[in-house]
Coordinates of C-alpha atoms and ligand atoms in Angstrom, one line a residue:
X10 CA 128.2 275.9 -19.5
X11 CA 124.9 275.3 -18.1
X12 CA 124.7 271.1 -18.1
X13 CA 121.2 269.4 -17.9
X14 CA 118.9 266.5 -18.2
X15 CA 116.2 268.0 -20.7
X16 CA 116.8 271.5 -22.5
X17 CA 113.4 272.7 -23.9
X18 CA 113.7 275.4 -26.6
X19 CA 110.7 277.9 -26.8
X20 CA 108.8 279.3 -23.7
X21 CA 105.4 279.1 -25.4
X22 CA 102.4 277.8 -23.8
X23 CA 103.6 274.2 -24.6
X24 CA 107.3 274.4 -23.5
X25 CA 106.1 275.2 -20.2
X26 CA 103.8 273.6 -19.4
X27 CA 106.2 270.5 -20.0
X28 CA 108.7 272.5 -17.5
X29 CA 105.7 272.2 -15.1
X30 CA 104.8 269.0 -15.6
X31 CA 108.6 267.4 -15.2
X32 CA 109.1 269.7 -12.2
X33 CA 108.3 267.0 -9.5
X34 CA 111.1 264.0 -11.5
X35 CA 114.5 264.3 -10.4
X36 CA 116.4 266.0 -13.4
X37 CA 117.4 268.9 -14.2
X38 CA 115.7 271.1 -17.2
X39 CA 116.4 274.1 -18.8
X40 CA 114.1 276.3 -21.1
X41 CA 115.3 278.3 -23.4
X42 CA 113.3 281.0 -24.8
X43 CA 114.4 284.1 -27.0
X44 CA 111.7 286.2 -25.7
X45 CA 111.1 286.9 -22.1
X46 CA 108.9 284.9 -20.6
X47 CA 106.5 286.6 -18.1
X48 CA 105.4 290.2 -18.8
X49 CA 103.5 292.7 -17.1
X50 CA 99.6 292.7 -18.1
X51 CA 98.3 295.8 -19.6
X52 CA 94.8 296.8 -18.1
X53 CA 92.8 295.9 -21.4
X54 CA 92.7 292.1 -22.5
X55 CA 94.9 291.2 -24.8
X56 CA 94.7 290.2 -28.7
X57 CA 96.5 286.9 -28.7
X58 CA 93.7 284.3 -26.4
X59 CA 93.1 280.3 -26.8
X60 CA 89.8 278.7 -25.5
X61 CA 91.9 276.0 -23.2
X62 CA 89.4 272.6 -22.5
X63 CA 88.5 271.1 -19.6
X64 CA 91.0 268.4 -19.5
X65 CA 94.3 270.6 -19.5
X66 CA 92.4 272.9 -17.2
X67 CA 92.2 269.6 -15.0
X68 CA 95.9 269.1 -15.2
X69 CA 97.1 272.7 -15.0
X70 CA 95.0 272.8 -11.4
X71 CA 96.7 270.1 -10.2
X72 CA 100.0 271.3 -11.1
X73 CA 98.7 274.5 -9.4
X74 CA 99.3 277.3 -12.1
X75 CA 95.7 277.2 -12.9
X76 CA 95.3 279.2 -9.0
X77 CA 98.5 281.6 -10.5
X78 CA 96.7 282.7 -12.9
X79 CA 95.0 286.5 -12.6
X80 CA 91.5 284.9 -11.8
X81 CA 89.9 288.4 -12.7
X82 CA 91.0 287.3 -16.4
X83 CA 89.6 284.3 -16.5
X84 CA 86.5 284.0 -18.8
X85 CA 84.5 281.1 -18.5
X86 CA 81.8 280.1 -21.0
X87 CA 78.9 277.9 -20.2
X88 CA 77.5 277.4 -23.6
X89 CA 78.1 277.4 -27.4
X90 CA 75.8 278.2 -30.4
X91 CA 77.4 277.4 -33.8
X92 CA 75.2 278.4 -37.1
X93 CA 75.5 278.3 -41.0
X94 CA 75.0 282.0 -42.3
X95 CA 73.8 280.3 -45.7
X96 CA 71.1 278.0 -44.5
X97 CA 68.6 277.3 -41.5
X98 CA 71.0 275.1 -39.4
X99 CA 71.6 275.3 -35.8
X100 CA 73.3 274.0 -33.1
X101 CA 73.6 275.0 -29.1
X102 CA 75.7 273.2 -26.1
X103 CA 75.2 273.9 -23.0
X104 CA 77.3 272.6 -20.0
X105 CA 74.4 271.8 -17.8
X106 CA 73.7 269.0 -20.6
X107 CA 77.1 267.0 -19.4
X108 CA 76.7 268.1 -15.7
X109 CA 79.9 270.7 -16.0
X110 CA 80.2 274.0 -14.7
X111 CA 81.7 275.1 -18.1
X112 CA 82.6 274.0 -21.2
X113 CA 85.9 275.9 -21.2
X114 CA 87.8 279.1 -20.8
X115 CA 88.8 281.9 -23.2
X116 CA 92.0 282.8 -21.5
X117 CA 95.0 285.7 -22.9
X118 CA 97.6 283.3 -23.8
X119 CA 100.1 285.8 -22.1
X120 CA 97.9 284.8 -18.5
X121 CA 98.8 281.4 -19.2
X122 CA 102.1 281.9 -19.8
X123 CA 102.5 284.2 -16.6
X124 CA 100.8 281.6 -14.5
X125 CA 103.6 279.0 -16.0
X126 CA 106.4 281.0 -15.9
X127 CA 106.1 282.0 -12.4
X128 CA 105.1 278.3 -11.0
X129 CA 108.7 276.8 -12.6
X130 CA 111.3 279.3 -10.7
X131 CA 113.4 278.0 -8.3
X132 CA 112.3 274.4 -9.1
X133 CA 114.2 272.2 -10.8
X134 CA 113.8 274.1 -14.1
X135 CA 116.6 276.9 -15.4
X136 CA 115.2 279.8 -17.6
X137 CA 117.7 281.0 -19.9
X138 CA 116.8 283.5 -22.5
X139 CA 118.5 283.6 -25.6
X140 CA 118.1 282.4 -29.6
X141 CA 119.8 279.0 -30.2
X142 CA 122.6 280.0 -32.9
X143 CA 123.6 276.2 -33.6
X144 CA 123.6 272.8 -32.6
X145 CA 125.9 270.2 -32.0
X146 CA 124.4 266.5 -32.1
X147 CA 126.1 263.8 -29.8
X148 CA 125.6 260.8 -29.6
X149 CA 124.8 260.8 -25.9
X150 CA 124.8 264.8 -25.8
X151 CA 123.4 267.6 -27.5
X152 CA 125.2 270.9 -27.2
X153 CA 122.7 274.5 -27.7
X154 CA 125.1 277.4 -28.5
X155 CA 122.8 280.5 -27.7
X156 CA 123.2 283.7 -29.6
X157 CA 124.1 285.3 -25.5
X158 CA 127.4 282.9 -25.9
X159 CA 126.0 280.8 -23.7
X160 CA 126.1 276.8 -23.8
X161 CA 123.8 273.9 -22.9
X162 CA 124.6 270.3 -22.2
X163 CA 121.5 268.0 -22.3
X164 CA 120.8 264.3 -23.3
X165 CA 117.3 265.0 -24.9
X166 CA 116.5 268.5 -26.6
X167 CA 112.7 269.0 -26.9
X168 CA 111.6 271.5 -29.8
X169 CA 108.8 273.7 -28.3
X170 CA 109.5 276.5 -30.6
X171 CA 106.6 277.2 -32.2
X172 CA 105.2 276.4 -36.0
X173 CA 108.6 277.4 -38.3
X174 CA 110.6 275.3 -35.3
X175 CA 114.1 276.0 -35.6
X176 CA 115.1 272.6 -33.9
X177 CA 112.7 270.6 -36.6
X178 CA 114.8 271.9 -39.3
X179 CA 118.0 271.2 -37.6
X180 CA 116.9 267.4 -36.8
X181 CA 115.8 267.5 -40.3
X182 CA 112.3 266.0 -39.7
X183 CA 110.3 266.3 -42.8
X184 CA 107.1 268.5 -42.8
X185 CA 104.0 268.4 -44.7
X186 CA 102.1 271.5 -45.3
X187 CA 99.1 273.4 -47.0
X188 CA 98.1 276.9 -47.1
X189 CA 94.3 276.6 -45.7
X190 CA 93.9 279.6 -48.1
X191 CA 92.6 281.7 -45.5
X192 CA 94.0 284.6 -43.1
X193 CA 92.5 284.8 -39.7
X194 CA 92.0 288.7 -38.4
X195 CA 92.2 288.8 -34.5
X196 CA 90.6 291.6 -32.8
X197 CA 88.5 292.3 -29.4
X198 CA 85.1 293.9 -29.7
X199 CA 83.0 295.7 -27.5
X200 CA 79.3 294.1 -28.0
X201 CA 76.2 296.5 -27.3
X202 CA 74.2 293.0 -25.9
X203 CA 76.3 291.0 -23.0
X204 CA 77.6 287.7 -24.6
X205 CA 76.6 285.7 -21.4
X206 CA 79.2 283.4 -21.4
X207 CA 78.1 281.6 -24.9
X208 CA 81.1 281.3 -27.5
X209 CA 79.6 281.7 -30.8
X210 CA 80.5 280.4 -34.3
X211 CA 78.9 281.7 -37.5
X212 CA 79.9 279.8 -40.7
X213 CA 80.0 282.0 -43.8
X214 CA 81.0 280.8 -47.1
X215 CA 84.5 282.7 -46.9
X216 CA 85.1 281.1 -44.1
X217 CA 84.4 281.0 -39.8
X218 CA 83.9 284.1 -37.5
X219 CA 84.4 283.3 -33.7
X220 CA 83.1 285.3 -31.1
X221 CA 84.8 284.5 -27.7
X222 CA 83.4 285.5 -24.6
X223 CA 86.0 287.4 -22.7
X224 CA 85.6 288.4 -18.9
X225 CA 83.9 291.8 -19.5
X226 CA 80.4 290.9 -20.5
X227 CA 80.4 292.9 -23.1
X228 CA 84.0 292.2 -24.8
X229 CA 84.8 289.3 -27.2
X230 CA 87.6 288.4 -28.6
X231 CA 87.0 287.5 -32.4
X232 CA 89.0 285.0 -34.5
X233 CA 87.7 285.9 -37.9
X234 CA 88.9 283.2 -40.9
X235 CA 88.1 284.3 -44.1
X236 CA 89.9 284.5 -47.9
X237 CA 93.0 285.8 -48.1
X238 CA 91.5 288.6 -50.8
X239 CA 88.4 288.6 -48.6
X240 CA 90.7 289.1 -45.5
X241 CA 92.6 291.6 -46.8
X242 CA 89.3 293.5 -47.8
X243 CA 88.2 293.5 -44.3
X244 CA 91.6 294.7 -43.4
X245 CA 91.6 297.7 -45.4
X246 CA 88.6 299.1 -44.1
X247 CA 88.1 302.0 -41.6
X248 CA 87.4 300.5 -37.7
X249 CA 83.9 301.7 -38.8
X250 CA 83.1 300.0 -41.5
X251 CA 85.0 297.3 -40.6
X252 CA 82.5 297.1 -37.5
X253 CA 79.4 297.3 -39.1
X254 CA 80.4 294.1 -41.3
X255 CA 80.9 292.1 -38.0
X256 CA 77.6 293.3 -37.3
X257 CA 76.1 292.5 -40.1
X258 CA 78.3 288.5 -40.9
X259 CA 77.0 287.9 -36.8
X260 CA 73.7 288.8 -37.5
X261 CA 73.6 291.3 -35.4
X262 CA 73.2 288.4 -32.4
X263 CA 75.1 290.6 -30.2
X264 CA 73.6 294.2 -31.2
X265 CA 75.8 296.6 -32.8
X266 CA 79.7 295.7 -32.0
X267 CA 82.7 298.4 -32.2
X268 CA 86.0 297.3 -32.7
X269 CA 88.1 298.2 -29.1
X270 CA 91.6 297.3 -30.4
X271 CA 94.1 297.2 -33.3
X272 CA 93.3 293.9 -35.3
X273 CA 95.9 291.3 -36.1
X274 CA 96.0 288.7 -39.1
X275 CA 97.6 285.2 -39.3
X276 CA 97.7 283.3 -42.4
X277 CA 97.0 279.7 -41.7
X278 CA 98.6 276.8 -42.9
X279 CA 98.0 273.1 -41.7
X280 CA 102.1 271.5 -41.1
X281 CA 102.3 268.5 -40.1
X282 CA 106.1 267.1 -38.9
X283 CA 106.0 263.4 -40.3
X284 CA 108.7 262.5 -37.8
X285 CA 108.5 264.0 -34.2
X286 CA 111.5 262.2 -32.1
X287 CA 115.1 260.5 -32.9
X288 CA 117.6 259.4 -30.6
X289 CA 118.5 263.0 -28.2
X290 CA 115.6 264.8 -29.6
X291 CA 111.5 265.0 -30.2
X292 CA 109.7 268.2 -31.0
X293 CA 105.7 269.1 -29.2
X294 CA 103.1 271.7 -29.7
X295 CA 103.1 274.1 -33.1
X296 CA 106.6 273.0 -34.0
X297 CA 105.0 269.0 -34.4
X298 CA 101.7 270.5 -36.1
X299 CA 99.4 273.6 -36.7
X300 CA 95.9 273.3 -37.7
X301 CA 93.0 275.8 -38.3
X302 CA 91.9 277.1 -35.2
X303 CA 88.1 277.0 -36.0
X304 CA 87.6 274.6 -33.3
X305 CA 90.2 276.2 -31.0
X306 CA 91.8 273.0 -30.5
X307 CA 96.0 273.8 -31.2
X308 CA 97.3 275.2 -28.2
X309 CA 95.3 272.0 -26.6
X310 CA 96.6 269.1 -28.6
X311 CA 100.1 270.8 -27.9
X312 CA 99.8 271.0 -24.0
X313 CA 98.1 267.2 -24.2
X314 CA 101.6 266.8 -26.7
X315 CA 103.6 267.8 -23.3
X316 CA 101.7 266.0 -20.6
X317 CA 102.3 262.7 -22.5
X318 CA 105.7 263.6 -23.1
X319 CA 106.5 264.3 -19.2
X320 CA 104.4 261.0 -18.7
X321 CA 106.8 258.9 -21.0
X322 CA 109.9 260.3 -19.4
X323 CA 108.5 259.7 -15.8
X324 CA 107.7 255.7 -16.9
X325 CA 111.6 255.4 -18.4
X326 CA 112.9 257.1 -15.0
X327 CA 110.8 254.6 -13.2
X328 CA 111.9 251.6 -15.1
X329 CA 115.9 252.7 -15.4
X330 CA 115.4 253.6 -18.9
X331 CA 116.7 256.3 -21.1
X332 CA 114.2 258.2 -22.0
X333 CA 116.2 260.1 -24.8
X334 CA 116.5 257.1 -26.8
X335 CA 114.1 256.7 -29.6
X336 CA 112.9 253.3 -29.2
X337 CA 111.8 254.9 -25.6
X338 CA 110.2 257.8 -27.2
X339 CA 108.5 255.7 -30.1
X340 CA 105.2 255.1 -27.8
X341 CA 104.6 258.7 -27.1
X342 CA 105.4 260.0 -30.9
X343 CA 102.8 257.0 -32.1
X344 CA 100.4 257.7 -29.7
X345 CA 100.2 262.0 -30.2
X346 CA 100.8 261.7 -34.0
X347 CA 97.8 260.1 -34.2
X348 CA 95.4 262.0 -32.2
X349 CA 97.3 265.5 -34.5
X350 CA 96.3 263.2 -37.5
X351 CA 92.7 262.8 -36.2
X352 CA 92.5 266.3 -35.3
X353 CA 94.2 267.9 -38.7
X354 CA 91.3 265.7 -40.8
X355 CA 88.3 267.1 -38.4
X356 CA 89.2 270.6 -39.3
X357 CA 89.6 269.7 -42.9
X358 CA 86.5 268.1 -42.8
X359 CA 84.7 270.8 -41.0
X360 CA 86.5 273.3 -43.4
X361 CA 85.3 271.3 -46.3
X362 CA 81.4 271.1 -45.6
X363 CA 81.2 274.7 -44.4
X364 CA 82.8 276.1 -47.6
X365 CA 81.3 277.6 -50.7
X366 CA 77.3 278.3 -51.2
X367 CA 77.3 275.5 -53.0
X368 CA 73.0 274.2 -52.5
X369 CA 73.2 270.5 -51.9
X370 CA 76.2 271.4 -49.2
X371 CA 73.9 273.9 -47.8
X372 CA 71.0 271.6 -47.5
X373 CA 73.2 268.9 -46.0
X374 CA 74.8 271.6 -43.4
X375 CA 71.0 273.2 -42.3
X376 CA 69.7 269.7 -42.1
X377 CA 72.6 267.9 -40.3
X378 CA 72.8 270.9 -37.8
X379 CA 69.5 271.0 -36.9
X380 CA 69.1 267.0 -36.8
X381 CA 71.9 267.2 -34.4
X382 CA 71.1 269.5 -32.4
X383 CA 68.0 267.1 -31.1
X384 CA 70.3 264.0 -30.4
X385 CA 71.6 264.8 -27.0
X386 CA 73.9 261.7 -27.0
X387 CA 75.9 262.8 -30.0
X388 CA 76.2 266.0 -28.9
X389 CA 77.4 265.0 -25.7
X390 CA 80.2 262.8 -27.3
X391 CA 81.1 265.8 -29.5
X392 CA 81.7 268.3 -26.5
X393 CA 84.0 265.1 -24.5
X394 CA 86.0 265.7 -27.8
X395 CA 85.9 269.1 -27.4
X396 CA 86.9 269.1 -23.7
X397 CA 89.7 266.5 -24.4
X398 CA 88.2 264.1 -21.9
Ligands
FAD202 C1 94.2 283.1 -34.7 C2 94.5 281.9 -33.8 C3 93.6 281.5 -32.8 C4 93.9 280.4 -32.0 N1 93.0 280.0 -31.1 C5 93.2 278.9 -30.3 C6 92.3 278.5 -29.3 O1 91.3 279.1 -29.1 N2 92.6 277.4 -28.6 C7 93.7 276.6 -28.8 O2 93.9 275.6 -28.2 N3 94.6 277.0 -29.8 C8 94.4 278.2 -30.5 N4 95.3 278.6 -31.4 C9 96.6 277.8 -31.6 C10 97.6 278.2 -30.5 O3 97.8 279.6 -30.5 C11 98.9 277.6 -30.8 O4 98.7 276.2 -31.0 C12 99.9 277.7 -29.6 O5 100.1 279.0 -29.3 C13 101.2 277.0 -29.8 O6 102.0 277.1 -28.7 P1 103.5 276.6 -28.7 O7 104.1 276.9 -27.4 O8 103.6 275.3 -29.4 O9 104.2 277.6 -29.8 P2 104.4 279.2 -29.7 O10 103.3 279.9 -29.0 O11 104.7 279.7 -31.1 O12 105.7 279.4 -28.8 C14 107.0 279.1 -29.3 C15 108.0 279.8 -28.4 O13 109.3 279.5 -28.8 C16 110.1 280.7 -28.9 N5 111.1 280.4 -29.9 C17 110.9 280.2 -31.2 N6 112.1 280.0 -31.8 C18 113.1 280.0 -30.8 C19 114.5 279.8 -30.8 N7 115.2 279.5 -31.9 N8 115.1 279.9 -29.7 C20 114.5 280.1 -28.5 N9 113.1 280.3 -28.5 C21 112.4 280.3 -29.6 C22 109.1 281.8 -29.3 O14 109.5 283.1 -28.9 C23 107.8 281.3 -28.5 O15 107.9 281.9 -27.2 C24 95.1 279.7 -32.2 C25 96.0 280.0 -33.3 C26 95.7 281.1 -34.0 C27 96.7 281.5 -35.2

């Protein structure tokens, strides 16, 4: 029986980078995850990536994984250009407009995760890989049974398993949820122009199509939300066609683009956990909320979701609290459901106004895109969002 402090279950981006971020208190933590968590890089990039902000870059350097990670990988991007397909608007960001040396990075989730992995061994933190078969609720102890007969003894259990969170459904937290009625297709691209570091966005009427500058200057990695039926279309057709109607939805802003890998789909669906903690146990990341990743915000909000957590326990060791009770966890649940909230009714709002060719909507998105794009001051505000300052 393996006896600790914290157990985290699921090795994601978000589990660990709460094992990181507890690795300097004096408990012990074990994360449990039923895949393995580091795996060997293939040579070409990845399909799975996350544009990670400025701020948990911040906070991953000074935990020192950021310096783990394969630095050849790393794709920086310095500017932004977001444009409605149906109507004249525009918008560009640049870095040099808020004195940074990038807005963000486009990194393979599995880097990340590498980087992670690797910085928690032989700290404090246990990995133990297994699937957790049941749970026993105590009042001052949880038990894990894994499905490798293993056992775990911890006080608080945090659920870091992903979207269809096993330990939400056990604490029986109650989850709100909508079908954004579209499927992303995930694919990397080899672009005949180099993308020079600029992320781009084009709205369509079906729905958003990403381009994300990956380290090769001529690669991106596209996130491509559209329909389900329209998605399914676009999944049905031959890598050729299939390529010449990225061409032709980007505008052809890159040149002529071929598709340079097999191409994924997700169907997304807002959840929403309406309860995230009770006494022993409190769930972070995808498991506490998913949201459209038009603004490539959900891996962020979860990593913010682990800082604060690893903050709120430090403050309860500090002050000789427990910090599995739920009147100690209350601050942090109030404080990270709100910012999910703020974040879930952005993308619906963004969602909303870039829908459908409807003309007044189309007038309003041209206009309000161009308009903005001369009123430095709101833009700047927008990308200190973005960047999670
Ligand atoms: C197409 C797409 C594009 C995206 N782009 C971005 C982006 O650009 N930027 C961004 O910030 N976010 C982005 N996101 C969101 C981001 O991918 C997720 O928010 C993030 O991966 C969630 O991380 P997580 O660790 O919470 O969950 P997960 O990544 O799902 O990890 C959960 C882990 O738990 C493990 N697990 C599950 N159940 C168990 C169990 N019972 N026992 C043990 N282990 C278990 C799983 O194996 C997994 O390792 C995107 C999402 C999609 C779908």
């Amino acid at each position: 029986m393996h006896k600790v402090d914290i157990a985290i279950v699921g090795g994601g981006m978000v589990g660990l980078t709460l094992a990181n971020a507890l690795q300097a208190l004096d408990i012990q933590v074990a994360v449990i995850s039923d895949k393995p968590l580091s795996k060997s890089l293939p040579n070409d990039p990845l399909l799975r990536v996350s544009a990670i902000n400025g701020a948990n870059a911040t906070a991953l350097q000074r935990l020192h994984v950021w310096q783990r990670m394969e630095q050849s990988r790393l794709a920086p991007y310095t500017s932004m250009t977001v444009w409605d397909k149906d109507s004249f608007g525009e918008i560009h960001f640049n870095s040099a407009d808020i004195g940074a040396a990038q807005l963000g990075h486009i990194l393979e989730n599995q880097v990340l995760i590498n980087a992670l992995a690797e910085s928690v061994r032989g700290q404090n933190v246990t990995a133990l890989q297994g699937q957790i078969a049941k749970v026993l609720w105590g009042q001052q102890e949880t038990m894990l049974m894994l499905d490798t007969d293993e056992v775990v003894a911890c006080r608080l259990v945090v659920g870091a398993d992903g979207a269809n969170s096993y330990i939400r459904r056990q604490a029986n937290f109650p989850l709100t949820f909508r079908d954004y009625g579209q499927t992303a297709i995930v694919a990397n691209i080899h672009c005949e122009q180099p993308h020079d570091q600029c992320a781009r966005q084009v709205f369509t009427p079906h729905g958003p199509l990403a381009l994300l500058p990956m380290a090769d200057p001529h690669t991106c990695s596209i996130v491509w939300s559209q329909t389900h039926e329209q998605a399914k279309h676009l999944l049905a057709l031959d890598d050729t066609a299939f390529s010449h109607a990225l061409t032709a939805t980007s505008n052809s802003v890159l040149g002529l683009m071929s598709l340079a890998s097999a191409r994924q789909h997700f169907p997304l669906v807002m959840r929403y956990s309406r309860q995230w903690a009770s006494d022993g146990v409190v769930i972070i990341g995808d498991a506490a909320h998913t949201i459209h990743p038009l603004a490539g915000q959900g891996a962020n909000l979860g990593m913010q979701d682990a800082f604060a957590l690893a903050t709120a326990i430090e403050n309860c060791l500090k002050a000789n609290k427990d910090f599995s009770r739920l009147r100690h966890l209350r601050p942090f649940e109030r404080e990270r459901k709100a910012q999910a909230i703020k974040m879930i009714a952005a993308m619906d709002g963004f969602k909303t106004l870039f829908a459908g060719d409807n003309p007044l909507k189309k007038l309003i998105r041209g206009a309000g895109l161009t308009a903005t794009d001369h009123l430095p001051l709101l833009k700047q505000k927008w990308l200190n969002e973005a960047m999670g300052w």
